[in-house]
Short mmCIF file of C-alpha atoms in Angstrom, two decimals:
data_model
loop_
_atom_site.label_atom_id
_atom_site.label_comp_id
_atom_site.label_asym_id
_atom_site.label_seq_id
_atom_site.Cartn_x
_atom_site.Cartn_y
_atom_site.Cartn_z
CA UNK L 103 -20.41 -29.34 87.21
CA UNK L 104 -17.11 -29.99 89.01
CA UNK L 105 -18.73 -28.73 92.34
CA UNK L 106 -21.59 -30.97 91.73
CA UNK L 107 -19.47 -34.11 92.18
CA UNK L 108 -19.17 -33.38 95.91
CA UNK L 109 -21.81 -30.79 96.69
CA UNK L 110 -25.61 -30.63 96.41
CA UNK L 111 -27.21 -28.50 93.68
CA UNK L 112 -27.68 -25.46 95.92
CA UNK L 113 -24.17 -25.19 97.15
CA UNK L 114 -22.60 -26.05 93.64
CA UNK L 115 -24.72 -23.34 92.11
CA UNK L 116 -23.70 -20.76 94.80
CA UNK L 117 -19.95 -21.49 94.39
CA UNK L 118 -20.31 -21.16 90.60
CA UNK L 119 -22.14 -17.80 90.74
CA UNK L 120 -25.54 -19.12 89.63
CA UNK L 121 -28.88 -18.82 91.30
CA UNK L 122 -30.43 -21.79 92.92
CA UNK L 123 -33.12 -22.00 90.33
CA UNK L 124 -30.46 -21.96 87.51
CA UNK L 125 -28.73 -24.84 89.33
CA UNK L 126 -31.76 -26.96 89.48
CA UNK L 127 -32.53 -26.13 85.80
CA UNK L 128 -29.04 -27.25 84.69
CA UNK L 129 -29.52 -30.42 86.87
CA UNK L 130 -32.68 -31.24 84.99
CA UNK L 131 -31.32 -30.53 81.45
CA UNK L 132 -27.52 -29.92 81.04
CA UNK L 133 -27.87 -28.83 77.35
CA UNK L 134 -26.74 -25.36 76.33
CA UNK L 135 -29.45 -22.66 75.52
CA UNK L 136 -28.42 -22.62 71.92
CA UNK L 137 -29.03 -26.44 71.79
CA UNK L 138 -32.52 -26.09 73.21
CA UNK L 139 -33.62 -23.41 70.67
CA UNK L 140 -36.21 -24.65 68.20
CA UNK L 141 -35.57 -23.89 64.57
CA UNK L 142 -37.47 -20.96 63.32
CA UNK L 143 -40.44 -21.82 61.01
CA UNK L 144 -41.58 -19.91 58.02
CA UNK L 145 -43.29 -16.70 58.75
CA UNK L 146 -45.08 -16.70 55.45
CA UNK L 147 -46.14 -19.33 52.85
CA UNK L 148 -43.36 -20.53 50.47
CA UNK L 149 -43.85 -18.51 47.19
CA UNK L 150 -42.19 -21.26 45.20
CA UNK L 151 -43.88 -24.24 46.65
CA UNK L 152 -46.35 -24.65 43.70
CA UNK L 153 -43.69 -24.18 40.93
CA UNK L 154 -40.38 -25.38 42.31
CA UNK L 155 -40.49 -29.14 41.73
CA UNK L 156 -42.83 -29.19 38.71
CA UNK L 157 -41.38 -26.18 36.71
CA UNK L 158 -38.20 -24.69 37.94
CA UNK L 159 -36.21 -27.88 38.66
CA UNK L 160 -36.78 -29.19 35.09
CA UNK L 161 -35.57 -25.85 33.76
CA UNK L 162 -32.39 -26.01 35.92
CA UNK L 163 -31.74 -29.65 34.74
CA UNK L 164 -32.13 -28.81 31.06
CA UNK L 165 -30.20 -25.56 31.18
CA UNK L 166 -27.72 -25.80 34.05
CA UNK L 167 -26.09 -22.40 33.35
CA UNK L 168 -29.27 -20.33 33.21
CA UNK L 169 -29.43 -17.24 35.43
CA UNK L 170 -31.99 -16.75 38.20
CA UNK L 171 -33.31 -13.60 36.57
CA UNK L 172 -34.15 -15.58 33.34
CA UNK L 173 -35.91 -18.28 35.43
CA UNK L 174 -37.92 -15.63 37.34
CA UNK L 175 -39.06 -13.95 34.07
CA UNK L 176 -40.18 -17.28 32.62
CA UNK L 177 -42.06 -18.41 35.83
CA UNK L 178 -43.74 -14.90 35.96
CA UNK L 179 -44.70 -15.16 32.44
CA UNK L 180 -46.39 -18.51 33.14
CA UNK L 181 -47.93 -17.36 36.51
CA UNK L 182 -48.56 -13.61 36.50
CA UNK L 183 -49.65 -13.74 40.19
CA UNK L 184 -46.04 -14.31 41.30
CA UNK L 185 -44.36 -11.06 42.15
CA UNK L 186 -40.88 -9.88 41.31
CA UNK L 187 -40.00 -9.63 45.10
CA UNK L 188 -39.05 -13.39 45.27
CA UNK L 189 -35.88 -12.95 43.28
CA UNK L 190 -33.61 -13.23 46.24
CA UNK L 191 -35.47 -16.29 47.47
CA UNK L 192 -35.19 -17.89 44.03
CA UNK L 193 -31.41 -17.18 43.88
CA UNK L 194 -30.72 -18.75 47.34
CA UNK L 195 -32.86 -21.81 46.53
CA UNK L 196 -31.11 -22.29 43.08
CA UNK L 197 -27.67 -21.90 44.73
CA UNK L 198 -28.51 -24.55 47.29
CA UNK L 199 -30.04 -26.88 44.67
CA UNK L 200 -26.91 -26.63 42.50
CA UNK L 201 -24.67 -27.35 45.47
CA UNK L 202 -26.71 -30.43 46.55
CA UNK L 203 -27.92 -32.08 43.23
CA UNK L 204 -26.60 -29.79 40.52
CA UNK L 205 -24.26 -30.94 37.74
CA UNK L 206 -20.48 -31.31 38.24
CA UNK L 207 -18.45 -28.23 37.36
CA UNK L 208 -15.02 -27.94 35.66
CA UNK L 209 -12.06 -27.96 37.92
CA UNK L 210 -9.13 -25.72 37.11
CA UNK L 211 -5.85 -27.65 37.85
CA UNK L 212 -3.07 -25.27 38.95
CA UNK L 213 0.14 -26.04 37.22
CA UNK L 214 3.76 -25.89 38.18
CA UNK L 215 6.02 -24.40 35.31
CA UNK L 216 9.61 -25.37 34.74
CA UNK L 217 12.09 -22.64 33.74
CA UNK L 218 12.41 -22.34 29.88
CA UNK L 219 9.71 -24.79 29.13
CA UNK L 220 6.53 -22.77 28.15
CA UNK L 221 5.94 -19.52 26.32
CA UNK L 222 2.48 -18.18 25.45
CA UNK L 223 1.05 -15.95 22.74
CA UNK L 224 -2.33 -14.31 22.49
CA UNK L 225 -3.94 -11.12 21.26
CA UNK L 226 -5.95 -8.74 23.40
CA UNK L 227 -8.29 -5.88 22.41
CA UNK L 228 -7.12 -2.45 23.68
CA UNK L 229 -9.93 -0.25 22.41
CA UNK L 230 -11.02 0.56 25.97
CA UNK L 231 -7.75 2.58 26.35
CA UNK L 232 -9.11 5.34 23.95
CA UNK L 233 -5.65 5.99 22.42
CA UNK L 234 -5.50 8.54 19.59
CA UNK L 235 -2.59 9.46 17.17
CA UNK L 236 -2.57 12.99 15.92
CA UNK L 237 -6.19 13.34 17.12
CA UNK L 238 -7.55 10.28 15.32
CA UNK L 239 -8.67 7.25 17.25
CA UNK L 240 -6.20 4.33 16.84
CA UNK L 241 -8.01 1.06 16.26
CA UNK L 242 -5.59 -1.53 17.40
CA UNK L 243 -4.87 -4.57 19.65
CA UNK L 244 -1.80 -5.92 21.29
CA UNK L 245 -0.01 -9.03 20.59
CA UNK L 246 1.13 -10.29 23.96
CA UNK L 247 3.88 -12.91 24.56
CA UNK L 248 4.69 -14.25 28.15
CA UNK L 249 6.93 -16.80 29.74
CA UNK L 250 4.96 -18.92 32.17
CA UNK L 251 7.81 -19.38 34.68
CA UNK L 252 9.43 -15.86 34.98
CA UNK L 253 6.64 -13.70 33.74
CA UNK L 254 8.81 -11.98 31.02
CA UNK L 255 6.39 -10.14 28.76
CA UNK L 256 6.46 -8.55 25.39
CA UNK L 257 3.69 -6.44 23.71
CA UNK L 258 3.46 -5.42 20.09
CA UNK L 259 1.03 -2.96 18.59
CA UNK L 260 -1.13 -4.59 16.00
CA UNK L 261 -3.17 -2.47 13.61
CA UNK L 262 -5.02 -5.32 11.77
CA UNK L 263 -6.55 -8.48 13.03
CA UNK L 264 -5.19 -11.70 14.56
CA UNK L 265 -3.22 -12.74 11.49
CA UNK L 266 -0.34 -15.03 11.09
CA UNK L 267 1.81 -12.05 9.99
CA UNK L 268 1.05 -10.19 13.23
CA UNK L 269 1.88 -13.36 15.27
CA UNK L 270 5.12 -14.03 13.43
CA UNK L 271 6.33 -10.44 13.69
CA UNK L 272 5.40 -10.07 17.40
CA UNK L 273 6.63 -13.45 18.33
CA UNK L 274 10.04 -12.90 16.81
CA UNK L 275 10.39 -9.48 18.22
CA UNK L 276 9.82 -11.05 21.69
CA UNK L 277 12.25 -13.87 21.25
CA UNK L 278 15.04 -11.63 20.02
CA UNK L 279 14.39 -9.16 22.86
CA UNK L 280 14.49 -12.08 25.32
CA UNK L 281 17.64 -13.56 23.75
CA UNK L 282 16.22 -17.12 23.51
CA UNK L 283 13.23 -19.33 22.84
CA UNK L 284 11.15 -21.54 25.13
CA UNK L 285 10.97 -25.23 24.39
CA UNK L 286 7.18 -25.12 23.87
CA UNK L 287 4.93 -22.39 22.35
CA UNK L 288 1.28 -22.32 23.12
CA UNK L 289 -1.40 -20.17 21.45
CA UNK L 290 -5.16 -20.13 20.98
CA UNK L 291 -6.62 -21.87 17.93
CA UNK L 292 -5.75 -18.88 15.71
CA UNK L 293 -9.18 -19.16 14.14
CA UNK L 294 -9.05 -15.51 13.22
CA UNK L 295 -6.02 -16.12 11.12
CA UNK L 296 -7.83 -18.75 9.08
CA UNK L 297 -11.23 -17.06 8.71
CA UNK L 298 -12.73 -16.98 5.26
CA UNK L 299 -9.88 -18.98 3.75
CA UNK L 300 -10.24 -21.87 1.45
CA UNK L 301 -8.64 -25.22 2.32
CA UNK L 302 -5.45 -24.66 0.31
CA UNK L 303 -4.85 -21.30 2.03
CA UNK L 304 -5.51 -22.80 5.44
CA UNK L 305 -2.97 -25.57 4.79
CA UNK L 306 -0.53 -23.00 3.60
CA UNK L 307 -0.84 -20.95 6.78
CA UNK L 308 -0.57 -24.11 8.87
CA UNK L 309 2.64 -25.04 7.11
CA UNK L 310 4.04 -21.49 7.60
CA UNK L 311 3.27 -21.63 11.26
CA UNK L 312 4.94 -25.07 11.65
CA UNK L 313 7.98 -23.78 9.71
CA UNK L 314 8.18 -20.76 12.13
CA UNK L 315 8.19 -23.13 15.07
CA UNK L 316 10.85 -25.37 13.50
CA UNK L 317 13.05 -22.27 12.79
CA UNK L 318 13.22 -21.66 16.46
CA UNK L 319 13.08 -25.26 17.68
CA UNK L 320 9.87 -24.89 19.56
CA UNK L 321 7.12 -27.45 19.99
CA UNK L 322 3.68 -25.83 18.85
CA UNK L 323 0.73 -26.47 21.17
CA UNK L 324 -2.62 -24.86 21.46
CA UNK L 325 -5.50 -24.75 24.00
CA UNK L 326 -9.03 -25.89 23.18
CA UNK L 327 -11.25 -23.47 21.31
CA UNK L 328 -13.25 -21.19 23.65
CA UNK L 329 -11.49 -22.45 26.77
CA UNK L 330 -9.66 -19.33 28.07
CA UNK L 331 -8.38 -20.82 31.28
CA UNK L 332 -6.25 -23.22 29.53
CA UNK L 333 -4.20 -20.14 28.43
CA UNK L 334 -4.60 -18.64 31.89
CA UNK L 335 -0.98 -17.84 32.30
CA UNK L 336 -1.36 -15.10 29.71
CA UNK L 337 -5.14 -14.45 29.83
CA UNK L 338 -4.96 -13.14 33.30
CA UNK L 339 -1.89 -11.06 32.50
CA UNK L 340 -3.94 -9.30 29.73
CA UNK L 341 -5.96 -7.57 32.36
CA UNK L 342 -2.87 -6.50 34.46
CA UNK L 343 -1.18 -5.15 31.38
CA UNK L 344 -4.14 -3.10 30.28
CA UNK L 345 -4.70 -1.70 33.81
CA UNK L 346 -0.90 -0.77 33.97
CA UNK L 347 -1.30 1.09 30.56
CA UNK L 348 -4.47 2.82 31.75
CA UNK L 349 -2.66 4.10 34.84
CA UNK L 350 0.31 5.21 32.84
CA UNK L 351 -2.00 7.16 30.47
CA UNK L 352 -3.74 8.77 33.42
CA UNK L 353 -0.33 9.87 34.77
CA UNK L 354 0.73 11.07 31.33
CA UNK L 355 -2.32 13.44 31.29
CA UNK L 356 -3.06 12.76 27.58
CA UNK L 357 -4.07 9.73 25.40
CA UNK L 358 -2.92 11.50 22.20
CA UNK L 359 0.43 10.68 20.63
CA UNK L 360 2.15 12.45 17.79
CA UNK L 361 2.58 9.28 15.66
CA UNK L 362 2.44 5.60 15.94
CA UNK L 363 6.11 5.24 16.80
CA UNK L 364 5.70 7.39 19.85
CA UNK L 365 2.86 5.16 21.11
CA UNK L 366 4.86 2.12 20.46
CA UNK L 367 7.76 3.51 22.45
CA UNK L 368 5.32 4.27 25.29
CA UNK L 369 4.03 0.62 25.26
CA UNK L 370 7.59 -0.70 25.22
CA UNK L 371 8.59 1.48 28.23
CA UNK L 372 5.72 0.25 30.34
CA UNK L 373 6.30 -3.37 29.48
CA UNK L 374 10.06 -2.83 30.19
CA UNK L 375 9.20 -1.62 33.65
CA UNK L 376 7.22 -4.75 34.32
CA UNK L 377 10.09 -6.91 33.12
CA UNK L 378 12.49 -4.98 35.43
CA UNK L 379 10.42 -6.10 38.44
CA UNK L 380 10.86 -9.76 37.34
CA UNK L 381 14.48 -9.45 36.42
CA UNK L 382 15.71 -12.03 38.96
CA UNK L 383 13.41 -14.76 37.74
CA UNK L 384 14.09 -13.74 34.07
CA UNK L 385 17.77 -14.11 34.56
CA UNK L 386 17.16 -17.42 36.22
CA UNK L 387 15.16 -18.70 33.30
CA UNK L 388 17.40 -17.40 30.48
CA UNK L 389 20.08 -20.12 30.67
CA UNK L 390 17.40 -22.78 30.17
CA UNK L 391 16.08 -21.29 26.79
CA UNK L 392 16.93 -22.49 23.38
CA UNK L 393 19.65 -20.53 21.61
CA UNK L 394 18.29 -18.36 18.75
CA UNK L 395 19.19 -19.10 15.13
CA UNK L 396 21.59 -16.93 13.18
CA UNK L 397 18.81 -14.87 11.67
CA UNK L 398 15.02 -14.13 11.71
CA UNK L 399 12.70 -15.95 9.43
CA UNK L 400 10.10 -14.39 7.27
CA UNK L 401 7.44 -12.49 9.21
CA UNK L 402 5.59 -11.18 6.23
CA UNK L 403 3.46 -12.32 3.24
CA UNK L 404 4.77 -12.09 -0.17
CA UNK L 405 2.61 -10.98 -3.02
CA UNK L 406 3.14 -9.91 -6.69
CA UNK L 407 1.21 -7.00 -7.93
CA UNK L 408 1.21 -5.02 -11.21
CA UNK L 409 1.08 -1.26 -11.23
CA UNK L 410 -1.82 -0.23 -13.54
CA UNK L 411 -2.51 2.81 -15.64
CA UNK L 412 -4.40 4.26 -12.65
CA UNK L 413 -0.96 4.87 -11.06
CA UNK L 414 -1.15 2.11 -8.37
CA UNK L 415 -2.18 -1.43 -7.46
CA UNK L 416 -4.89 -3.18 -5.62
CA UNK L 417 -3.88 -5.56 -2.76
CA UNK L 418 -6.36 -7.16 -0.38
CA UNK L 419 -9.17 -4.78 -1.50
CA UNK L 420 -7.08 -1.62 -0.93
CA UNK L 421 -5.80 0.64 -3.70
CA UNK L 422 -2.23 1.94 -3.25
CA UNK L 423 -0.58 4.66 -5.34
CA UNK L 424 2.92 4.24 -6.78
CA UNK L 425 5.25 6.45 -8.77
CA UNK L 426 4.01 6.62 -12.38
CA UNK L 427 7.33 5.43 -13.82
CA UNK L 428 6.37 1.96 -12.34
CA UNK L 429 3.22 1.75 -14.44
CA UNK L 430 3.31 -1.70 -16.23
CA UNK L 431 5.91 -3.16 -13.93
CA UNK L 432 5.38 -6.11 -11.57
CA UNK L 433 6.34 -5.44 -7.94
CA UNK L 434 7.15 -7.89 -5.24
CA UNK L 435 5.40 -6.77 -2.07
CA UNK L 436 6.21 -7.81 1.46
CA UNK L 437 2.95 -7.49 3.43
CA UNK L 438 3.41 -6.74 7.05
CA UNK L 439 0.80 -5.85 9.64
CA UNK L 440 1.40 -2.12 9.40
CA UNK L 441 3.39 -1.57 6.11
CA UNK L 442 4.13 -2.73 2.61
CA UNK L 443 7.67 -2.85 1.36
CA UNK L 444 7.75 -2.90 -2.40
CA UNK L 445 10.61 -4.31 -4.51
CA UNK L 446 11.37 -4.11 -8.22
CA UNK L 447 13.40 -7.24 -8.67
CA UNK L 448 15.90 -7.12 -5.78
CA UNK L 449 15.73 -3.20 -5.61
CA UNK L 450 13.78 -1.74 -2.72
CA UNK L 451 11.51 0.89 -4.16
CA UNK L 452 9.30 2.24 -1.41
CA UNK L 453 7.53 1.60 1.82
CA UNK L 454 3.80 2.21 2.15
CA UNK L 455 1.43 2.48 5.05
CA UNK L 456 -0.87 -0.62 5.13
CA UNK L 457 -4.50 0.21 4.51
CA UNK L 458 -7.63 -1.62 5.54
CA UNK L 459 -10.96 -1.97 3.69
CA UNK L 460 -13.57 0.46 4.95
CA UNK L 461 -16.28 -2.31 5.13
CA UNK L 462 -17.16 -5.66 3.75
CA UNK L 463 -18.56 -4.01 0.63
CA UNK L 464 -16.32 -1.07 0.23
CA UNK L 465 -12.52 -1.11 -0.22
CA UNK L 466 -9.90 1.34 0.95
CA UNK L 467 -7.36 3.72 -0.44
CA UNK L 468 -3.77 4.60 0.62
CA UNK L 469 -2.81 7.63 -1.50
CA UNK L 470 0.41 9.67 -1.54
CA UNK L 471 -0.24 12.90 -3.55
CA UNK L 472 3.43 12.98 -4.42
CA UNK L 473 2.99 9.99 -6.74
CA UNK L 474 0.29 11.63 -8.91
CA UNK L 475 0.71 15.43 -8.56
CA UNK L 476 2.63 15.78 -11.89
CA UNK L 477 -0.16 14.05 -13.72
CA UNK L 478 -2.86 15.97 -11.90
CA UNK L 479 -1.21 19.30 -12.98
CA UNK L 480 -1.87 18.23 -16.54
CA UNK L 481 -5.46 17.20 -15.89
CA UNK L 482 -6.60 19.19 -12.89
CA UNK L 483 -10.31 18.67 -13.55
CA UNK L 484 -9.72 14.96 -12.76
CA UNK L 485 -9.65 16.07 -9.09
CA UNK L 486 -13.37 17.04 -9.12
CA UNK L 487 -14.69 13.35 -9.26
CA UNK L 488 -11.58 11.53 -8.22
CA UNK L 489 -12.67 8.31 -6.35
CA UNK L 490 -9.90 8.84 -3.74
CA UNK L 491 -10.03 12.57 -3.56
CA UNK L 492 -10.59 12.62 0.16
CA UNK L 493 -7.50 10.43 0.75
CA UNK L 494 -5.37 12.50 -1.62
CA UNK L 495 -5.18 15.58 0.69
CA UNK L 496 -2.17 15.20 3.01
CA UNK L 497 -3.79 17.47 5.61
CA UNK L 498 -7.23 18.70 6.45
CA UNK L 499 -6.28 22.27 5.38
CA UNK L 500 -6.05 21.36 1.77
CA UNK L 501 -9.55 19.69 1.82
CA UNK L 502 -10.91 22.92 3.54
CA UNK L 503 -9.36 24.95 0.73
CA UNK L 504 -10.89 22.80 -2.02
CA UNK L 505 -14.33 23.15 -0.50
CA UNK L 506 -14.02 26.85 0.04
CA UNK L 507 -12.74 27.37 -3.56
CA UNK L 508 -15.47 25.09 -4.96
CA UNK L 509 -18.20 27.23 -3.39
CA UNK L 510 -16.54 30.56 -4.33
CA UNK L 511 -14.97 30.23 -7.80
CA UNK L 512 -16.62 27.08 -9.32
CA UNK L 513 -15.38 23.55 -10.18
CA UNK L 514 -12.83 24.36 -12.84
CA UNK L 515 -11.01 27.15 -11.01
CA UNK L 516 -11.23 25.30 -7.59
CA UNK L 517 -9.57 22.16 -9.12
CA UNK L 518 -6.86 24.18 -10.81
CA UNK L 519 -5.84 26.14 -7.62
CA UNK L 520 -6.01 23.20 -5.34
CA UNK L 521 -3.79 21.18 -7.56
CA UNK L 522 -1.36 24.09 -7.64
CA UNK L 523 -1.39 24.26 -3.84
CA UNK L 524 -0.49 20.54 -3.71
CA UNK L 525 2.22 21.08 -6.31
CA UNK L 526 3.66 23.97 -4.40
CA UNK L 527 3.79 21.87 -1.24
CA UNK L 528 5.56 19.07 -3.12
CA UNK L 529 7.99 21.26 -5.03
CA UNK L 530 9.04 23.48 -2.06
CA UNK L 531 8.90 20.79 0.66
CA UNK L 532 6.57 23.05 2.76
CA UNK L 533 3.50 20.81 3.22
CA UNK L 534 2.92 21.46 6.95
CA UNK L 535 3.82 25.29 6.84
CA UNK L 536 1.68 25.82 3.81
CA UNK L 537 -1.20 24.01 5.49
CA UNK L 538 -0.90 26.36 8.48
CA UNK L 539 -1.14 29.43 6.23
CA UNK L 540 -4.17 28.03 4.33
CA UNK L 541 -5.91 27.43 7.72
CA UNK L 542 -5.04 31.00 8.82
CA UNK L 543 -6.45 32.52 5.58
CA UNK L 544 -9.65 30.48 5.71
CA UNK L 545 -10.24 31.32 9.37
CA UNK L 546 -9.93 34.93 8.45
CA UNK L 547 -12.62 34.51 5.77
CA UNK L 548 -10.11 34.85 2.82
CA UNK L 549 -9.32 32.40 0.03
CA UNK L 550 -5.65 31.21 -0.40
CA UNK L 551 -3.67 33.63 -2.48
CA UNK L 552 -1.60 31.40 -4.79
CA UNK L 553 0.66 34.10 -6.17
CA UNK L 554 1.42 35.38 -2.59
CA UNK L 555 2.18 31.81 -1.42
CA UNK L 556 4.51 31.27 -4.40
CA UNK L 557 6.36 34.51 -3.52
CA UNK L 558 6.54 33.58 0.15
CA UNK L 559 8.10 30.22 -0.43
CA UNK L 560 10.95 31.50 -2.55
CA UNK L 561 11.78 31.40 -6.26
CA UNK L 562 10.82 28.58 -8.56
CA UNK L 563 13.55 25.96 -8.33
CA UNK L 564 13.14 25.45 -12.14
CA UNK L 565 14.40 28.84 -12.95
CA UNK L 566 18.20 29.19 -13.64
CA UNK L 567 19.89 31.75 -11.44
CA UNK L 568 22.17 34.39 -12.95
CA UNK L 569 25.74 33.71 -11.95
CA UNK L 570 28.47 36.24 -12.75
CA UNK L 571 31.82 34.72 -13.23
CA UNK L 572 34.92 36.92 -13.22
CA UNK L 573 37.57 35.60 -15.63
CA UNK L 574 41.17 35.75 -14.35
CA UNK L 575 43.69 37.23 -16.87
CA UNK L 576 45.80 34.46 -18.41
CA UNK L 577 49.06 36.33 -17.83
CA UNK L 578 48.76 35.83 -14.11
CA UNK L 579 49.51 32.13 -14.75
CA UNK L 580 52.95 33.14 -16.18
CA UNK L 581 54.24 33.68 -12.69
CA UNK L 582 53.66 30.04 -11.86
CA UNK L 583 55.75 28.96 -14.75
CA UNK L 584 58.72 31.41 -13.99
CA UNK L 585 61.99 29.68 -12.66
CA UNK L 586 64.31 31.92 -10.66
CA UNK L 587 68.12 30.89 -10.44
CA UNK L 588 69.71 31.10 -7.04
CA UNK L 589 73.40 32.09 -6.90
CA UNK L 590 76.16 30.11 -5.03
CA UNK L 591 77.00 33.19 -3.00
CA UNK L 592 73.40 33.38 -1.70
CA UNK L 593 73.75 29.66 -0.74
CA UNK L 594 76.86 30.27 1.28
CA UNK L 595 75.47 33.31 2.97
CA UNK L 596 72.25 31.38 3.80
CA UNK L 597 74.38 28.46 5.07
CA UNK L 598 76.46 30.73 7.35
#
């Protein structure tokens, strides 16, 4: 076009490297080829032409969030002649319609966080990790605390549900590990903590939560029910934490742990590594936190129970055994997420593992055979139909022994021998070793030999050993009372 200002079309085309025909074509129409291209028309009839405006659009207006597959199924139900091959066409048409005339969508407003202002709490389900403790699947979730500015995290293994006790214990553990408290604490609606409670109980939990916040000087806030992105600073971190734990379990080569404490140490180590990566921002945020009070506040529920003649007490639909000397006494119980601490007056009596009901219609049992073994020795046949018999056996080997004895020697003898095995494990402190020997005998097709086991694990501690005492003659003590006089000559000689 520059040459065309001073040259004719033939010369301008030649200087530009075009043919003369191309020069005259550009002279007649200077548009680019892409601008001259006519839009492609449809190659086949529109399969949605008959139903789009009259049926599909009303569905989209009445149910804005409906999926394309659901719309397709409904349209095909009304019009069987429509094939399933139009799904992609329907999806594109729905996407375009929503962009042009669809309803307005929620907007997520990104927030800037000041140091020390906001801490967040939430619970996350970790069943996908498949963790086991001593071969038994561990049903649990994690309480997760996080600072919005620095990303400081703390995770606490929770065995029960999303209760106030779990929140209070996990939150206080996090604050004392951090060394300070944020000015504002945000959580979800805590609806699970208030589920199935009457109005008085709900008000009590609300007051306890407010008291917890006042103790640490934090302002309690919460996000709207069901709106997860309002708690996004911790919701997104849930996924990262679980992926990190999954990777660590794969590197560890096993998902089984010896006990619950070992798994808790594993979680603490993984979370500690994440915090180490954010240590600069954490140290920057620490000076802006609220100083901690002198002591923690209560992170448990307190209940009063009475030990009945059944040798235990019932709390939250779970039966717990207790030493029989406590029958008739009232115990003050501190109810934690994973344990019960029992007090008689101000004296700590015992710590029990917390149990859970089996189902909505069936309660649970937490049984320590040491609490009842002395009574069972007097009434061994009580074992036969004992309601918590399966929970009484401390290890599977003892249950195996009872079943084998029951089939071989009858109910009465089986109960007697099984109770004696449990008594032997209690009296000699050999529960684990005795279980190994019982398994070995059963695997070899033999019943446990009670006499041989008694002999193997030493003499009966109730028997009095024979001690031979050699009496010293009394005249030997005379030498201690004898006084010898020392002469002056001896003194002089000694002095020289």
